[in-house]
Short mmCIF file of C-alpha atoms and ligand atoms in Angstrom, two decimals:
data_model
loop_
_atom_site.label_atom_id
_atom_site.label_comp_id
_atom_site.label_asym_id
_atom_site.label_seq_id
_atom_site.Cartn_x
_atom_site.Cartn_y
_atom_site.Cartn_z
CA MET A 157 -30.95 -27.48 -137.52
CA ILE A 158 -30.47 -26.43 -133.91
CA THR A 159 -27.56 -27.70 -131.95
CA GLY A 160 -28.80 -27.25 -128.31
CA ASN A 161 -26.21 -24.29 -127.69
CA GLU A 162 -28.43 -21.56 -128.93
CA THR A 163 -27.96 -18.67 -126.39
CA ALA A 164 -31.37 -17.33 -126.73
CA PRO A 165 -34.76 -18.11 -128.30
CA VAL A 166 -35.60 -16.77 -131.65
CA ILE A 167 -39.72 -15.96 -131.95
CA LYS A 168 -41.54 -15.35 -135.53
CA THR A 169 -45.12 -16.09 -134.69
CA VAL A 170 -46.59 -18.85 -132.10
CA PRO A 171 -48.57 -20.72 -132.61
CA GLY A 172 -47.72 -20.75 -136.48
CA GLU A 173 -49.78 -22.18 -139.44
CA ASN A 174 -48.24 -25.81 -138.85
CA ALA A 175 -48.69 -26.02 -135.32
CA LYS A 176 -52.74 -24.97 -135.47
CA LYS A 177 -52.98 -27.73 -137.84
CA ILE A 178 -51.82 -30.45 -135.26
CA ILE A 179 -53.35 -28.82 -132.42
CA GLU A 180 -56.38 -29.27 -134.48
CA LYS A 181 -55.89 -32.50 -135.34
CA ASP A 182 -54.59 -33.21 -131.78
CA GLY A 183 -58.16 -31.91 -130.37
CA SER A 184 -59.94 -33.99 -132.53
CA TYR A 185 -58.58 -36.86 -131.73
CA LEU A 186 -56.68 -37.40 -128.53
CA ALA A 187 -58.09 -37.69 -125.03
CA THR A 188 -57.95 -34.40 -123.05
CA THR A 189 -55.45 -34.30 -120.66
CA THR A 190 -53.48 -31.54 -119.53
CA LYS A 191 -52.00 -29.50 -122.61
CA ALA A 192 -50.39 -26.57 -121.19
CA ALA A 193 -49.02 -24.43 -124.59
CA PRO A 194 -49.25 -24.57 -128.28
CA ALA A 195 -45.87 -26.20 -128.27
CA ALA A 196 -45.76 -28.24 -131.47
CA VAL A 197 -42.11 -29.85 -131.66
CA LYS A 198 -39.93 -30.62 -134.87
CA GLU A 199 -36.72 -31.47 -133.31
CA ALA A 200 -34.74 -31.08 -129.69
CA ARG A 201 -31.33 -31.06 -128.75
CA GLY A 202 -30.09 -30.16 -125.37
CA ILE A 203 -32.60 -27.45 -123.87
CA VAL A 204 -33.75 -26.17 -126.76
CA PHE A 205 -36.42 -27.08 -129.47
CA GLU A 206 -37.15 -25.78 -133.04
CA ASP A 207 -41.24 -25.86 -133.32
CA VAL A 208 -42.89 -27.18 -136.46
CA ASP A 209 -42.87 -23.24 -137.64
CA GLY A 210 -39.34 -22.88 -137.29
CA ASN A 211 -39.46 -21.03 -133.55
CA ILE A 212 -36.63 -21.62 -131.49
CA PHE A 213 -37.61 -22.16 -127.86
CA PHE A 214 -36.05 -23.01 -124.26
CA ASP A 215 -37.65 -25.93 -122.88
CA PHE A 216 -37.81 -25.13 -119.03
CA THR A 217 -39.88 -28.31 -118.20
CA SER A 218 -37.55 -31.05 -119.55
CA GLY A 219 -40.69 -33.12 -121.24
CA VAL A 220 -42.19 -32.58 -117.50
CA GLY A 221 -38.76 -33.69 -115.59
CA VAL A 222 -37.96 -36.48 -118.04
CA VAL A 223 -34.96 -34.98 -120.30
CA ASN A 224 -32.44 -34.11 -117.26
CA VAL A 225 -29.26 -34.78 -119.61
CA GLY A 226 -30.94 -32.87 -122.38
CA HIS A 227 -32.72 -33.55 -125.19
CA CYS A 228 -31.25 -36.34 -127.70
CA HIS A 229 -28.19 -36.39 -125.79
CA PRO A 230 -25.55 -38.25 -128.65
CA GLU A 231 -24.55 -41.35 -126.38
CA VAL A 232 -28.40 -41.75 -125.14
CA VAL A 233 -29.19 -42.06 -129.02
CA LYS A 234 -26.33 -44.30 -129.82
CA ALA A 235 -27.07 -46.61 -126.75
CA ILE A 236 -31.06 -46.85 -128.00
CA GLN A 237 -29.60 -47.31 -131.90
CA GLN A 238 -27.14 -49.83 -130.45
CA GLN A 239 -29.43 -52.07 -128.20
CA ALA A 240 -32.34 -51.66 -131.10
CA GLU A 241 -30.16 -53.34 -133.62
CA LYS A 242 -29.69 -56.03 -131.30
CA PHE A 243 -33.02 -56.87 -129.64
CA ILE A 244 -35.84 -54.42 -129.00
CA HIS A 245 -37.75 -56.26 -126.75
CA PHE A 246 -37.88 -59.92 -124.86
CA ALA A 247 -39.97 -60.00 -121.90
CA GLY A 248 -37.62 -58.98 -118.84
CA THR A 249 -40.43 -60.62 -116.67
CA ASP A 250 -40.27 -64.20 -117.93
CA PHE A 251 -36.27 -64.50 -119.42
CA TYR A 252 -33.05 -62.62 -118.97
CA TYR A 253 -30.83 -60.37 -120.51
CA SER A 254 -27.71 -58.76 -119.12
CA VAL A 255 -28.63 -54.86 -119.76
CA GLN A 256 -31.79 -55.24 -117.11
CA ALA A 257 -29.63 -57.08 -114.48
CA GLU A 258 -26.86 -54.77 -114.80
CA LEU A 259 -29.05 -51.52 -114.56
CA ALA A 260 -30.86 -53.06 -111.51
CA GLN A 261 -27.42 -53.76 -110.08
CA LYS A 262 -26.12 -50.50 -110.59
CA LEU A 263 -29.37 -48.53 -109.02
CA THR A 264 -29.15 -51.19 -106.03
CA ALA A 265 -25.50 -49.42 -105.60
CA MET A 266 -26.42 -45.64 -106.17
CA THR A 267 -29.66 -45.62 -103.63
CA PRO A 268 -28.49 -44.59 -100.00
CA GLY A 269 -28.79 -47.58 -97.43
CA ASN A 270 -26.09 -50.44 -97.12
CA TRP A 271 -28.60 -53.07 -97.07
CA GLU A 272 -29.17 -55.39 -99.88
CA LYS A 273 -31.82 -54.68 -102.32
CA LYS A 274 -33.78 -55.26 -105.47
CA VAL A 275 -35.45 -53.60 -108.08
CA TYR A 276 -38.84 -54.18 -109.89
CA PHE A 277 -38.97 -52.46 -113.83
CA GLY A 278 -42.16 -51.00 -114.98
CA ASN A 279 -42.98 -48.23 -117.46
CA SER A 280 -44.59 -45.30 -115.89
CA GLY A 281 -43.91 -43.38 -112.40
CA ALA A 282 -47.40 -44.51 -111.65
CA GLU A 283 -46.65 -48.07 -112.01
CA ALA A 284 -43.18 -47.99 -109.67
CA VAL A 285 -45.55 -46.77 -107.13
CA GLU A 286 -48.18 -49.07 -107.29
CA ALA A 287 -45.17 -51.79 -107.16
CA ALA A 288 -44.31 -50.34 -104.12
CA MET A 289 -47.85 -50.08 -102.85
CA LYS A 290 -48.41 -54.20 -103.74
CA MET A 291 -44.72 -54.83 -102.67
CA THR A 292 -45.19 -53.46 -98.86
CA ARG A 293 -48.51 -54.84 -98.54
CA TRP A 294 -47.60 -58.43 -99.65
CA SER A 295 -44.34 -58.21 -97.45
CA THR A 296 -45.27 -56.68 -94.20
CA LYS A 297 -49.12 -57.96 -94.33
CA LYS A 298 -50.51 -54.97 -93.07
CA LYS A 299 -53.00 -52.91 -95.20
CA PHE A 300 -52.96 -48.80 -94.57
CA PHE A 301 -50.80 -46.62 -96.30
CA MET A 302 -50.29 -42.76 -95.02
CA ALA A 303 -49.50 -40.19 -97.42
CA PHE A 304 -49.71 -36.40 -97.50
CA ILE A 305 -52.04 -33.56 -98.52
CA GLY A 306 -50.25 -31.71 -101.24
CA ALA A 307 -48.82 -34.80 -103.00
CA PHE A 308 -48.72 -36.42 -106.47
CA HIS A 309 -48.15 -40.07 -106.88
CA GLY A 310 -49.86 -40.88 -110.29
CA ARG A 311 -53.09 -41.20 -111.54
CA THR A 312 -53.88 -44.95 -111.43
CA MET A 313 -56.12 -46.51 -109.08
CA GLY A 314 -53.75 -47.35 -106.14
CA ALA A 315 -51.42 -44.45 -106.84
CA LEU A 316 -54.44 -41.92 -107.37
CA ALA A 317 -55.45 -43.12 -103.89
CA LEU A 318 -52.25 -41.82 -102.37
CA THR A 319 -52.19 -38.33 -104.66
CA ALA A 320 -54.07 -35.28 -103.02
CA SER A 321 -52.94 -32.12 -104.86
CA LYS A 322 -56.00 -31.13 -106.58
CA PRO A 323 -59.40 -32.39 -106.32
CA VAL A 324 -59.72 -32.92 -110.75
CA HIS A 325 -57.49 -35.77 -110.12
CA LYS A 326 -60.14 -37.56 -107.81
CA ARG A 327 -63.39 -36.03 -108.93
CA ARG A 328 -65.79 -38.70 -110.12
CA PHE A 329 -62.76 -41.47 -109.59
CA PHE A 330 -63.90 -42.88 -106.42
CA PRO A 331 -63.90 -45.97 -105.02
CA TRP A 332 -59.76 -46.12 -105.12
CA THR A 333 -57.67 -48.05 -103.27
CA PRO A 334 -59.24 -48.03 -100.02
CA GLY A 335 -56.74 -47.67 -96.88
CA VAL A 336 -55.29 -44.16 -97.51
CA VAL A 337 -54.71 -41.75 -94.51
CA HIS A 338 -53.52 -38.44 -95.28
CA VAL A 339 -51.72 -35.92 -93.38
CA PRO A 340 -50.68 -32.12 -93.75
CA TYR A 341 -47.14 -31.71 -95.41
CA PRO A 342 -44.73 -29.63 -93.80
CA ASN A 343 -45.35 -26.69 -96.21
CA PRO A 344 -43.25 -23.75 -95.03
CA TYR A 345 -45.21 -21.01 -97.14
CA ARG A 346 -48.77 -22.69 -96.54
CA ASN A 347 -49.74 -25.02 -94.13
CA PRO A 348 -52.88 -25.77 -92.20
CA PHE A 349 -50.95 -24.84 -88.63
CA GLY A 350 -50.22 -20.85 -89.44
CA ILE A 351 -46.75 -21.35 -88.67
CA ASP A 352 -44.37 -19.74 -90.82
CA GLY A 353 -42.15 -22.75 -91.71
CA TYR A 354 -38.94 -20.27 -92.81
CA ASP A 355 -39.11 -18.61 -89.29
CA GLU A 356 -40.08 -21.68 -87.38
CA PRO A 357 -38.88 -24.75 -89.08
CA ASP A 358 -38.72 -27.03 -85.80
CA GLU A 359 -42.18 -25.91 -84.80
CA LEU A 360 -44.06 -27.18 -88.32
CA VAL A 361 -41.96 -30.39 -88.24
CA ASN A 362 -43.27 -30.70 -84.88
CA ALA A 363 -46.95 -30.05 -85.79
CA VAL A 364 -46.51 -32.90 -88.51
CA ILE A 365 -45.44 -35.48 -86.23
CA ASN A 366 -47.74 -34.80 -83.85
CA TYR A 367 -50.29 -34.94 -86.03
CA PHE A 368 -49.36 -38.72 -87.02
CA GLU A 369 -49.32 -39.49 -83.60
CA TYR A 370 -52.94 -38.01 -82.98
CA THR A 371 -54.35 -39.87 -86.03
CA PHE A 372 -52.64 -43.33 -84.48
CA SER A 373 -54.16 -42.43 -81.23
CA HIS A 374 -57.64 -41.91 -82.94
CA PHE A 375 -58.25 -44.04 -86.00
CA VAL A 376 -55.10 -45.39 -87.62
CA PRO A 377 -53.73 -48.34 -86.17
CA ASP A 378 -50.19 -48.05 -86.39
CA ASP A 379 -49.50 -51.71 -86.39
CA GLU A 380 -51.50 -51.78 -89.16
CA VAL A 381 -49.52 -49.26 -91.66
CA ALA A 382 -47.77 -50.70 -94.24
CA ALA A 383 -46.13 -47.64 -95.62
CA ILE A 384 -45.83 -43.76 -95.56
CA PHE A 385 -45.16 -42.35 -99.25
CA SER A 386 -43.46 -39.11 -99.41
CA GLU A 387 -41.94 -37.05 -102.26
CA ALA A 388 -38.52 -35.70 -101.05
CA ILE A 389 -39.67 -32.35 -102.46
CA GLN A 390 -43.46 -32.42 -103.50
CA GLY A 391 -43.74 -31.39 -107.26
CA GLU A 392 -46.96 -31.46 -108.99
CA GLY A 393 -48.09 -30.11 -105.83
CA GLY A 394 -45.88 -27.38 -105.78
CA TYR A 395 -42.36 -27.54 -105.89
CA VAL A 396 -42.62 -27.44 -102.06
CA VAL A 397 -39.38 -27.97 -99.95
CA PRO A 398 -39.89 -29.02 -96.36
CA PRO A 399 -37.70 -28.22 -93.34
CA LYS A 400 -34.31 -29.45 -93.32
CA ASN A 401 -34.81 -31.66 -90.38
CA PHE A 402 -38.51 -32.95 -91.39
CA PHE A 403 -37.38 -36.09 -92.76
CA ARG A 404 -35.38 -37.37 -89.63
CA GLU A 405 -37.92 -36.78 -87.72
CA LEU A 406 -40.48 -38.57 -90.26
CA MET A 407 -37.89 -41.48 -90.74
CA LYS A 408 -37.46 -41.68 -86.61
CA MET A 409 -41.36 -41.53 -85.95
CA ALA A 410 -41.52 -44.44 -88.85
CA GLU A 411 -39.31 -46.88 -87.17
CA GLU A 412 -40.65 -46.18 -83.82
CA HIS A 413 -43.84 -47.47 -85.27
CA HIS A 414 -42.50 -50.17 -87.56
CA ILE A 415 -43.52 -48.52 -90.71
CA LEU A 416 -41.59 -48.68 -94.18
CA LEU A 417 -40.71 -45.24 -95.97
CA VAL A 418 -41.05 -44.91 -99.42
CA ASP A 419 -39.60 -42.28 -101.06
CA ASP A 420 -40.87 -41.00 -104.38
CA GLU A 421 -38.17 -39.77 -106.44
CA ILE A 422 -40.24 -39.75 -109.73
CA GLN A 423 -39.97 -35.62 -110.40
CA ALA A 424 -37.11 -34.99 -108.00
CA GLY A 425 -34.42 -37.54 -108.81
CA MET A 426 -32.33 -38.23 -111.24
CA GLY A 427 -29.61 -35.22 -110.43
CA ARG A 428 -32.19 -32.56 -110.70
CA THR A 429 -31.69 -31.08 -107.29
CA GLY A 430 -27.65 -31.14 -107.66
CA LYS A 431 -27.37 -34.43 -105.73
CA MET A 432 -28.63 -38.14 -107.64
CA TRP A 433 -31.84 -38.10 -105.11
CA ALA A 434 -33.14 -35.30 -103.54
CA ILE A 435 -33.50 -37.14 -100.33
CA GLU A 436 -29.53 -37.09 -99.92
CA HIS A 437 -30.44 -33.47 -98.94
CA PHE A 438 -32.37 -34.47 -96.00
CA GLY A 439 -29.42 -36.85 -94.33
CA ILE A 440 -31.84 -39.93 -94.24
CA GLU A 441 -31.96 -43.50 -96.02
CA PRO A 442 -35.27 -44.32 -96.65
CA HIS A 443 -36.33 -47.73 -97.33
CA ILE A 444 -37.86 -47.69 -100.84
CA ILE A 445 -37.41 -45.74 -103.50
CA THR A 446 -39.25 -45.11 -106.90
CA SER A 447 -37.70 -43.40 -109.86
CA SER A 448 -39.10 -42.70 -113.48
CA LYS A 449 -39.48 -39.94 -115.43
CA ALA A 450 -35.75 -39.09 -115.75
CA LEU A 451 -34.74 -42.62 -115.23
CA ALA A 452 -34.16 -43.64 -118.96
CA SER A 453 -33.90 -39.76 -120.60
CA GLY A 454 -37.10 -39.78 -122.43
CA LEU A 455 -37.66 -44.01 -122.98
CA PRO A 456 -40.53 -45.04 -120.76
CA LEU A 457 -38.93 -47.09 -117.32
CA SER A 458 -39.75 -46.95 -113.92
CA ALA A 459 -37.96 -48.54 -111.08
CA CYS A 460 -39.20 -49.36 -107.17
CA ILE A 461 -36.30 -50.34 -105.82
CA TYR A 462 -36.89 -51.86 -102.16
CA PRO A 463 -35.00 -54.21 -99.53
CA ALA A 464 -34.15 -57.57 -100.60
CA ALA A 465 -36.17 -58.92 -97.12
CA ASN A 466 -39.24 -57.53 -99.01
CA ASP A 467 -38.96 -59.42 -102.22
CA TYR A 468 -41.85 -61.47 -103.12
CA THR A 469 -41.15 -65.20 -102.35
CA VAL A 470 -43.22 -66.67 -105.11
CA SER A 471 -43.73 -66.05 -108.47
CA GLY A 472 -46.37 -64.25 -110.29
CA ALA A 473 -47.73 -62.17 -107.56
CA HIS A 474 -46.52 -59.11 -109.57
CA SER A 475 -44.88 -58.38 -113.16
CA THR A 476 -45.71 -56.68 -116.01
CA THR A 477 -44.95 -57.66 -120.00
CA PHE A 478 -42.91 -54.27 -121.11
CA GLY A 479 -41.15 -53.51 -117.47
CA GLY A 480 -37.23 -53.32 -117.68
CA ASN A 481 -37.44 -53.13 -121.50
CA PRO A 482 -33.76 -53.56 -123.10
CA VAL A 483 -34.05 -50.51 -124.71
CA ALA A 484 -34.83 -48.11 -122.00
CA CYS A 485 -32.44 -49.67 -119.79
CA ALA A 486 -29.53 -49.21 -122.11
CA ALA A 487 -30.70 -45.61 -122.26
CA SER A 488 -30.86 -45.51 -118.40
CA LEU A 489 -27.37 -46.63 -118.55
CA ALA A 490 -25.96 -44.09 -120.96
CA ALA A 491 -28.26 -41.40 -118.69
CA LEU A 492 -26.79 -42.29 -115.86
CA ASP A 493 -22.97 -42.37 -116.73
CA ILE A 494 -23.69 -39.05 -118.24
CA LEU A 495 -25.53 -37.41 -114.65
CA GLN A 496 -22.33 -38.77 -113.29
CA GLY A 497 -19.48 -37.63 -115.29
CA GLY A 498 -20.58 -33.84 -114.34
CA LEU A 499 -24.22 -33.22 -115.01
CA ILE A 500 -25.25 -32.90 -111.39
CA GLU A 501 -22.36 -30.79 -110.54
CA ASN A 502 -23.51 -28.42 -113.35
CA ALA A 503 -27.37 -28.49 -111.76
CA ALA A 504 -26.13 -27.57 -108.55
CA LYS A 505 -24.01 -24.90 -109.85
CA GLN A 506 -26.57 -23.58 -112.23
CA GLY A 507 -29.33 -24.14 -109.54
CA THR A 508 -27.83 -21.82 -107.09
CA LEU A 509 -27.69 -18.92 -110.03
CA MET A 510 -31.16 -19.47 -110.75
CA ALA A 511 -32.08 -19.73 -106.87
CA LYS A 512 -30.67 -16.30 -106.70
CA ARG A 513 -32.77 -14.80 -109.91
CA LEU A 514 -35.69 -15.91 -108.34
CA GLN A 515 -35.13 -14.70 -104.73
CA GLU A 516 -34.09 -11.43 -106.31
CA MET A 517 -37.79 -11.55 -108.32
CA LYS A 518 -39.38 -12.31 -104.98
CA ASP A 519 -37.76 -9.19 -103.60
CA SER A 520 -38.84 -6.99 -106.27
CA TYR A 521 -42.05 -7.87 -107.39
CA GLU A 522 -45.78 -7.59 -105.29
CA ILE A 523 -47.00 -10.72 -107.40
CA VAL A 524 -44.07 -12.86 -106.82
CA GLY A 525 -45.06 -14.46 -103.13
CA ASP A 526 -42.63 -17.39 -102.60
CA ALA A 527 -39.48 -18.32 -104.01
CA ARG A 528 -38.06 -22.18 -103.18
CA GLY A 529 -36.59 -25.24 -104.37
CA ILE A 530 -33.23 -26.73 -104.90
CA GLY A 531 -30.81 -27.33 -107.55
CA LEU A 532 -32.36 -27.04 -110.74
CA MET A 533 -36.03 -27.80 -109.37
CA GLN A 534 -36.95 -24.26 -108.33
CA ALA A 535 -40.52 -22.69 -108.51
CA ILE A 536 -42.27 -19.13 -107.88
CA GLU A 537 -45.54 -18.63 -106.07
CA ILE A 538 -47.73 -16.19 -107.87
CA VAL A 539 -50.14 -14.11 -105.23
CA LYS A 540 -52.15 -11.09 -105.38
CA SER A 541 -50.29 -9.38 -102.59
CA LYS A 542 -47.45 -10.75 -100.56
CA GLU A 543 -49.34 -9.78 -97.41
CA GLY A 544 -52.58 -11.32 -97.99
CA LYS A 545 -50.91 -14.50 -100.19
CA GLU A 546 -54.24 -14.87 -102.04
CA ILE A 547 -53.66 -17.20 -104.80
CA ALA A 548 -53.30 -15.81 -108.50
CA PRO A 549 -53.80 -18.40 -111.00
CA LYS A 550 -55.16 -16.32 -113.69
CA ILE A 551 -51.85 -13.93 -113.05
CA ARG A 552 -49.70 -16.97 -112.88
CA ASP A 553 -50.85 -18.19 -116.40
CA ALA A 554 -50.44 -14.83 -118.30
CA ILE A 555 -46.66 -15.21 -116.96
CA VAL A 556 -46.47 -18.69 -118.24
CA ASP A 557 -48.01 -17.49 -121.74
CA ARG A 558 -45.95 -14.36 -122.00
CA ALA A 559 -42.98 -16.50 -121.08
CA PHE A 560 -43.89 -18.75 -123.89
CA LYS A 561 -44.36 -16.05 -126.61
CA LYS A 562 -41.01 -15.04 -125.89
CA GLY A 563 -39.83 -18.47 -126.32
CA ILE A 564 -39.53 -19.90 -122.67
CA LEU A 565 -41.46 -23.00 -122.06
CA LEU A 566 -42.70 -23.27 -118.84
CA LEU A 567 -45.36 -25.33 -116.50
CA GLY A 568 -47.16 -24.41 -113.86
CA CYS A 569 -47.42 -26.25 -110.39
CA GLY A 570 -49.43 -26.78 -107.56
CA VAL A 571 -52.72 -23.60 -107.38
CA SER A 572 -50.72 -20.83 -108.50
CA GLY A 573 -46.68 -21.43 -109.07
CA ILE A 574 -44.60 -21.91 -111.71
CA ARG A 575 -41.89 -24.42 -112.08
CA PHE A 576 -38.33 -24.31 -113.70
CA ILE A 577 -36.73 -27.35 -114.64
CA PRO A 578 -34.36 -27.30 -117.74
CA PRO A 579 -32.30 -29.98 -118.92
CA LEU A 580 -29.43 -30.03 -116.33
CA SER A 581 -26.87 -29.35 -119.19
CA ILE A 582 -27.98 -25.48 -119.13
CA ASN A 583 -25.26 -23.12 -119.34
CA GLU A 584 -24.92 -19.72 -117.29
CA GLU A 585 -25.37 -17.45 -120.63
CA GLN A 586 -28.58 -19.57 -121.41
CA LEU A 587 -30.03 -19.38 -117.52
CA THR A 588 -29.22 -15.78 -117.60
CA ASN A 589 -31.18 -14.86 -120.76
CA ALA A 590 -34.14 -17.18 -119.75
CA MET A 591 -34.58 -15.72 -116.59
CA ASP A 592 -34.42 -11.94 -118.06
CA LEU A 593 -37.26 -13.12 -120.18
CA LEU A 594 -39.37 -14.40 -117.42
CA GLU A 595 -38.82 -11.11 -115.24
CA GLU A 596 -39.71 -9.06 -118.83
CA ALA A 597 -43.08 -11.48 -118.49
CA ILE A 598 -43.61 -11.03 -115.12
CA LYS A 599 -43.32 -7.02 -115.47
CA GLU A 600 -45.87 -7.26 -118.38
CA VAL A 601 -48.50 -8.79 -116.48
CA MET A 602 -48.51 -6.60 -113.34
C1 LIG B 94 -43.71 -37.19 -107.82
C2 LIG B 94 -44.19 -38.46 -108.93
N1 LIG B 94 -44.64 -39.50 -108.58
C3 LIG B 94 -45.30 -40.08 -109.73
C4 LIG B 94 -45.65 -39.60 -110.79
C5 LIG B 94 -46.59 -40.23 -111.63
O1 LIG B 94 -45.81 -40.63 -112.82
P1 LIG B 94 -46.47 -40.89 -114.14
O2 LIG B 94 -47.15 -39.85 -114.57
O3 LIG B 94 -45.56 -41.57 -115.21
O4 LIG B 94 -47.25 -42.03 -114.15
C6 LIG B 94 -45.29 -38.21 -111.37
C7 LIG B 94 -45.84 -37.56 -112.48
O5 LIG B 94 -45.69 -36.56 -112.61
C8 LIG B 94 -44.80 -37.55 -110.15
O6 LIG B 94 -44.30 -36.12 -110.26
#
């Protein structure tokens, strides 16, 4: 039985015969989604999982940014079991239980901003984003939203309107919620302004802020914009870290125009970057934060944390049956304790090591065009050549496939990137061994 302390993957054949049977059945009965690798899990602990054929892998996806405290952390499992024995559901929208109020109180205290806050609980990231859209429209009585090109905020019709990372998310789905205007994101490596954002970060930030003003002077009535939505670090769109002073300038501009700033921390939050919230690296206090994924360490839960002054003044304007489920809230309280008990520091420490290894790979290999990230939210971008920066999704996919066959489960991001998001409990030996295997995979495809 795996423990989570294994120091290296052990691979026999992938996919094995048992995995193939599951994959075939899945193909027959499940909706087509975004399957990325033939990984069929049997059990998982910490950063390690065993598949149904006895292969042992390192999970460098954390279930897409969910199990930040590691798979099946014993304290989370215990919290789930204890709550499940008391009651599993009681509709926190209509009635009361303490675990939900306790978690809400904790979230309001641990999010930036020294003002009174309230929490809306949903079940998924997209629901938290929808909640932020509805709440900002309702409370400001303004109709428009602004968001960034490259952003991913979810796939429901409101969240999808904000999402602008890949056409496949939007093709054949129009009309989504109307009233969203997109502006370029300050992507230092690739942006429509032709600015090298690593060399000229201020110039890039100014170009984006000026672009906002340009939209206000031509077609966006600024007094009708309810909120600007931004990920602190763009996730699905490519793990893009904006220049250090971007959010300060964005916040200044938003406040000048009386627009609320919603910081989507659904992927970047919960300690992943070495701070509880990724926005803490940028020195601002956003008006609203959305959280999900790692919030309950594997159980479905999301939260929109917003100023109490923006709360609904009527009952029934927004609500959902399962939001703030007691078992999920109990898991979340346990996960927060674990994160605050040393894992966030470990994310910063191991993240520094990972960033160093990825930068070295960037310096050594022509096809690694960029390496970027904060803490344990890191990515590389694969290109045909450093000079031309031509995207190379096929080479990227080949690296991901080779890494999988060596026992490292990875996911792409953006058009040509690979993200590295292991659980924050990873240790130095595990990280070093995984980076060695990744480097082998890169060399093999060159
Ligand atoms: C930043 C961000 N926002 C929102 C979402 C949507 O979350 P969900 O898939 O739970 O609806 C995601 C999912 O990847 C995300 O990364």
